Short mmCIF file of C-alpha atoms and ligand atoms in Angstrom, two decimals:
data_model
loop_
_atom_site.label_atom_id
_atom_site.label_comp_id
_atom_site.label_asym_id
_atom_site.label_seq_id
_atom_site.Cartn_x
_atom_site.Cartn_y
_atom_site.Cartn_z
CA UNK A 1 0.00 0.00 0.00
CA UNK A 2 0.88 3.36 -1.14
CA UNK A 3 -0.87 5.71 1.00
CA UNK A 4 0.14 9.48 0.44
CA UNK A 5 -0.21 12.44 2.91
CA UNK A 6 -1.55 15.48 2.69
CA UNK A 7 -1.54 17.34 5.53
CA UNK A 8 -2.40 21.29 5.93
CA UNK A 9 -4.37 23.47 8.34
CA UNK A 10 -7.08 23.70 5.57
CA UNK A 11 -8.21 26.98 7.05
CA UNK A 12 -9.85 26.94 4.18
CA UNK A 13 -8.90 23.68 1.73
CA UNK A 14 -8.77 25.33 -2.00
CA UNK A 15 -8.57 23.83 -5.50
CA UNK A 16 -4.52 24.34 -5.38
CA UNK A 17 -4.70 21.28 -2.23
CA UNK A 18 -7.31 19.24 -4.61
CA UNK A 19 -4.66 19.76 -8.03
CA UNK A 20 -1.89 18.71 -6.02
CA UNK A 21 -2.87 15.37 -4.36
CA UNK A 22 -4.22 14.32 -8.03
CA UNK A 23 -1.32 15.01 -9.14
CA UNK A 24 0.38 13.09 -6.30
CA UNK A 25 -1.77 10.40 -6.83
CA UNK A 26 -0.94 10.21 -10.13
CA UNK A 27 2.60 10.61 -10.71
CA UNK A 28 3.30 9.08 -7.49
CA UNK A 29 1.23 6.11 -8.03
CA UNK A 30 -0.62 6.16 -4.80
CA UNK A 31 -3.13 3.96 -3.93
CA UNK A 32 -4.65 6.46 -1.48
CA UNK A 33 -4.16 10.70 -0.87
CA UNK A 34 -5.65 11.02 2.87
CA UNK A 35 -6.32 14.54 3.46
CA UNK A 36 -5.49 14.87 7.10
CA UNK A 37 -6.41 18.29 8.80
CA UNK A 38 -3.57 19.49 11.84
CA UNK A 39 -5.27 19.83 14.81
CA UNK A 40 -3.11 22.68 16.65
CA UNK A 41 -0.81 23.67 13.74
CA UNK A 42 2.12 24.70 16.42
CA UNK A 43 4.00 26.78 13.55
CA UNK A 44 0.75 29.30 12.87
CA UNK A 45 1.01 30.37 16.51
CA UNK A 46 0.95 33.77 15.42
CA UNK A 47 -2.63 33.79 13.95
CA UNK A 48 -5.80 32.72 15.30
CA UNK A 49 -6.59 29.25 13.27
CA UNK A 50 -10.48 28.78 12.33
CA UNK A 51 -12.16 25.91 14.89
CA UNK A 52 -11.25 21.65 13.77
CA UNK A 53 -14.56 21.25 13.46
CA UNK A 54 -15.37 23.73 10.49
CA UNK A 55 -11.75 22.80 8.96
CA UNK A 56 -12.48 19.50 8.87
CA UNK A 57 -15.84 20.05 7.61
CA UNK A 58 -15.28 21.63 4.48
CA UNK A 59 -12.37 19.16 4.11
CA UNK A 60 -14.81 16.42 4.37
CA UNK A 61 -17.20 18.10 2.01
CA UNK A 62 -14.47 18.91 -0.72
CA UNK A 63 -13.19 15.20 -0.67
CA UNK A 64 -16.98 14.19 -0.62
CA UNK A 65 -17.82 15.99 -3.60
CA UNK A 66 -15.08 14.71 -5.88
CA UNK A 67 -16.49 11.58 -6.83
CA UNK A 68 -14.73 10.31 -9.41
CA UNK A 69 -11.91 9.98 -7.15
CA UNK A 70 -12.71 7.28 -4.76
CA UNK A 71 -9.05 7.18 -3.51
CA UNK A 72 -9.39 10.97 -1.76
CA UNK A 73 -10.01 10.45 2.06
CA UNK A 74 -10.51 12.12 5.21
CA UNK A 75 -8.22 11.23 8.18
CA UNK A 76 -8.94 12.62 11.56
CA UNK A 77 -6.21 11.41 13.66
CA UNK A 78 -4.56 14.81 13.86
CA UNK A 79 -7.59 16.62 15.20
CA UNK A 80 -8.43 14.08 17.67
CA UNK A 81 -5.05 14.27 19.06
CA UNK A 82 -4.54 16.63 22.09
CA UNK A 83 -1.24 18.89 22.01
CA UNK A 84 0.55 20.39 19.64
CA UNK A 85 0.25 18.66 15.47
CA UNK A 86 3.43 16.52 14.99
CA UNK A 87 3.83 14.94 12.03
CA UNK A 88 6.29 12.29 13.05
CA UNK A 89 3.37 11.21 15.95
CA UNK A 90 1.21 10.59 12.58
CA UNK A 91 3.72 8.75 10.89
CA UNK A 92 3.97 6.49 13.49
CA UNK A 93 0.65 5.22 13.58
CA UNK A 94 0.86 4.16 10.44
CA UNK A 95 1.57 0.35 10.39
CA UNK A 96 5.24 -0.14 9.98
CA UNK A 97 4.80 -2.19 6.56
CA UNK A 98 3.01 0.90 5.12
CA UNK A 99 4.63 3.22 2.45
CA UNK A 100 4.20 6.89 3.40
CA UNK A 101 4.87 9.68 1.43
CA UNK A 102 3.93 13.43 2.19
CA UNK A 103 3.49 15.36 -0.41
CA UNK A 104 4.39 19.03 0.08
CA UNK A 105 4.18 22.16 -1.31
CA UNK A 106 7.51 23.90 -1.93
CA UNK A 107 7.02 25.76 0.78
CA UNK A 108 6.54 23.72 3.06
CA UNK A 109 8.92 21.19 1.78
CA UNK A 110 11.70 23.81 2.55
CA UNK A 111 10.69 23.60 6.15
CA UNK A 112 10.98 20.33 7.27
CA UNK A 113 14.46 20.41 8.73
CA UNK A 114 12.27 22.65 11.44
CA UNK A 115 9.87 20.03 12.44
CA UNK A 116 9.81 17.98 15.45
CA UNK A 117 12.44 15.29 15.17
CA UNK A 118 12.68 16.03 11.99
CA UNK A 119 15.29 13.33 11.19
CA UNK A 120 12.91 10.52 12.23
CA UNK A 121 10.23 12.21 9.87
CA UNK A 122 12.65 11.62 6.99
CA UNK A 123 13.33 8.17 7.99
CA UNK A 124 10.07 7.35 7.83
CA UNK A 125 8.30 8.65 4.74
CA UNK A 126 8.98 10.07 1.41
CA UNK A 127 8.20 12.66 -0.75
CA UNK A 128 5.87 14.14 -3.10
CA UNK A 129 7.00 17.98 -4.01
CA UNK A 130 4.94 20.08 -6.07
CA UNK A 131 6.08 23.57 -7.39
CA UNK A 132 4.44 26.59 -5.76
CA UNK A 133 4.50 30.25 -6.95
CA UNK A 134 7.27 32.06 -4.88
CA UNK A 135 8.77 28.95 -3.54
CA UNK A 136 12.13 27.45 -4.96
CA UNK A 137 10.73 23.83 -5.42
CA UNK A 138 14.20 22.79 -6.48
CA UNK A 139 16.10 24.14 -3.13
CA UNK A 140 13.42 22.73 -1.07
CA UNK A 141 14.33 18.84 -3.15
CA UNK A 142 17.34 19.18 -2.81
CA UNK A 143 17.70 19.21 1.27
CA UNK A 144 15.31 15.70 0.91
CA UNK A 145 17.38 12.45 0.74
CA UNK A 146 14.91 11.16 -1.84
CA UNK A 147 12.25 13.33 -2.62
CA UNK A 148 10.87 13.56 -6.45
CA UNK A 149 9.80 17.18 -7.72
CA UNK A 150 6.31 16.39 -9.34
CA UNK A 151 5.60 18.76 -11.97
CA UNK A 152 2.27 20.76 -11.51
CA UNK A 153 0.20 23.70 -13.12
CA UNK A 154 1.47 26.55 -10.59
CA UNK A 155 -1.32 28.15 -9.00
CA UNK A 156 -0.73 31.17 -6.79
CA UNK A 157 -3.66 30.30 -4.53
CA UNK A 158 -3.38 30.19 -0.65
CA UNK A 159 -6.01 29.72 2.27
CA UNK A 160 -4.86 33.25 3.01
CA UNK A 161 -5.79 35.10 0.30
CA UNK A 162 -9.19 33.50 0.21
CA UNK A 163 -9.28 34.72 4.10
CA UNK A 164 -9.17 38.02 2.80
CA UNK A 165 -11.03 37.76 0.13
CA UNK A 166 -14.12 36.80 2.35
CA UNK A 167 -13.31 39.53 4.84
CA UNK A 168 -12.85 41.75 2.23
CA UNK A 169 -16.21 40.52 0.12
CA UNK A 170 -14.18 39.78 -2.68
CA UNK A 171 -15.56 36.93 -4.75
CA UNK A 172 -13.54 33.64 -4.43
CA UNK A 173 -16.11 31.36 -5.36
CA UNK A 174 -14.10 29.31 -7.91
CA UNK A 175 -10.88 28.80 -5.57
CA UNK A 176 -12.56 26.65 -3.36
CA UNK A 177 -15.20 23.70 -4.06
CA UNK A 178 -18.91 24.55 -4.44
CA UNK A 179 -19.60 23.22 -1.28
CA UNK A 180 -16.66 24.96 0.82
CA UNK A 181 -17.86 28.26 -1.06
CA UNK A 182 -21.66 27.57 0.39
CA UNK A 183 -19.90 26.40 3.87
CA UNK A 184 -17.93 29.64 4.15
CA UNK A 185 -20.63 31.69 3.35
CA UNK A 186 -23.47 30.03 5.27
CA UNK A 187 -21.33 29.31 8.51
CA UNK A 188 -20.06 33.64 8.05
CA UNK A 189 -16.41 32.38 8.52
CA UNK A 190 -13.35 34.54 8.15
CA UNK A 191 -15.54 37.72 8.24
CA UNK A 192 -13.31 39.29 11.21
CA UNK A 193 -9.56 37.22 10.79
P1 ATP B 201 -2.07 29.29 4.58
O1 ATP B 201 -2.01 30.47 3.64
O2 ATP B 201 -3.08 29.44 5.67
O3 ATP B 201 -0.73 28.84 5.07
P2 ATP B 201 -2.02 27.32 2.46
O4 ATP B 201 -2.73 27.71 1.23
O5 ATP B 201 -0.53 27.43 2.48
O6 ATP B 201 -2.66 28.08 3.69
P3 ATP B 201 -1.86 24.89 3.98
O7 ATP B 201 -3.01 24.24 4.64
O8 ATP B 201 -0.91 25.69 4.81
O9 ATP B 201 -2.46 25.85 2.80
O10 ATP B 201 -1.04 23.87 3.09
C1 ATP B 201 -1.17 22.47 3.10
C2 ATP B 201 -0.23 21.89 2.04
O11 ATP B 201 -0.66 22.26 0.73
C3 ATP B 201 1.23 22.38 2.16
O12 ATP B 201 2.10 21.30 1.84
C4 ATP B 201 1.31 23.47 1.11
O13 ATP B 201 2.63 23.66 0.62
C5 ATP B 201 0.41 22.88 0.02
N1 ATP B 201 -0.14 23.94 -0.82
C6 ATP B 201 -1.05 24.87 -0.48
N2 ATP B 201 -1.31 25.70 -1.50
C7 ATP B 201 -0.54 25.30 -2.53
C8 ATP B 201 -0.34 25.78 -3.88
N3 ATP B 201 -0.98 26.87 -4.32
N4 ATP B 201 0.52 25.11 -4.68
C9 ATP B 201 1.18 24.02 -4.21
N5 ATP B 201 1.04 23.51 -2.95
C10 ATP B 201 0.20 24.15 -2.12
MG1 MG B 202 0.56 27.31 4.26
#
């Protein structure tokens, strides 16, 4: 089994997230993508992070909705764990048999070496990289034994600009899925942050 990772705070999921675990899934040949929203996302201290529950909501909704692509799931384990979001803590309840691979944007790929035990995280998966808009997808590769650069349409979307957009009343509609647009809007999120 295949099974890759996509992790993210979601805050909220957008169609850049759903282009990049197809293509993971793809060019990776995964068996799986499980979508797996971080509970308390210890590195976005500095902002105030929307609630699990509506994160994982629209998550569920925007894997729900694409169904001609039975292999997109939801995984919870990170938001039913208390304490800070580790990623290594995920890896490792994976069964040990299991081939993990965490596919990354270039910008977070850069980052890795500042994770938690970061050299244990590297031990135990591999990695998917996709290109992202202001990013050097190539440094980021580079400082992971192993990794493969996937090649990607870039798409300079990010859950923070569409956090503006709604606070702003910009229209965002197609960055997100239908039903994350309706979720956002009928649930009033990121109207104040
Ligand atoms: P925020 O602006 O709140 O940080 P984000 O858009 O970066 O949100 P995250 O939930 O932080 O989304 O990201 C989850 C994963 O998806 C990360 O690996 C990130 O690099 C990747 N990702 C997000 N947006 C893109 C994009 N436009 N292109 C490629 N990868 C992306
Ligand atoms: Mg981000």
């Amino acid at each position: 089994m295949r099974t890759g990772i996509l992790g993210g705070t979601f805050d909220p999921i957008h169609i850049a997230h759903l282009h990049a675990a197809e293509t993971a899934l793809v060019a990776g040949r995964l068996d799986r993508v499980l979508f797996i929203p971080a509970g308390e996302p210890w590195q976005k201290n500095d902002r105030v992070v929307t609630g699990a529950n509506h994160r994982t909501a629209m998550v569920a909704l925007a894997v729900g909705g694409v169904e001609d692509v039975p292999e997109f799931q939801i995984d919870t384990r990170e938001v039913e764990r208390d304490g800070p979001t580790y990623t290594i803590d995920t890896l490792e309840s994976f069964p040990e048999d299991e081939d993990l691979l965490l596919i990354l944007g270039a910008d977070a790929a850069s980052g890795v070496d500042t994770w938690h035990r970061a050299k244990s995280v590297v031990e135990r998966a591999n990695f998917l990289v996709l290109p992202r808009p202001g990013s050097d997808a190539s440094v980021a590769v580079s400082k992971l034994p192993g990794a493969e650069l996937l090649e990607m349409a870039a798409l300079d979307v990010s859950s923070t600009m569409i956090r503006e957009m709604a606070k702003e009343g910009r229209p965002f509609r197609y960055l997100v899925p239908e039903q994350v647009h309706e979720y956002i809007m009928t649930n009033g999120l990121y109207l104040t942050s």
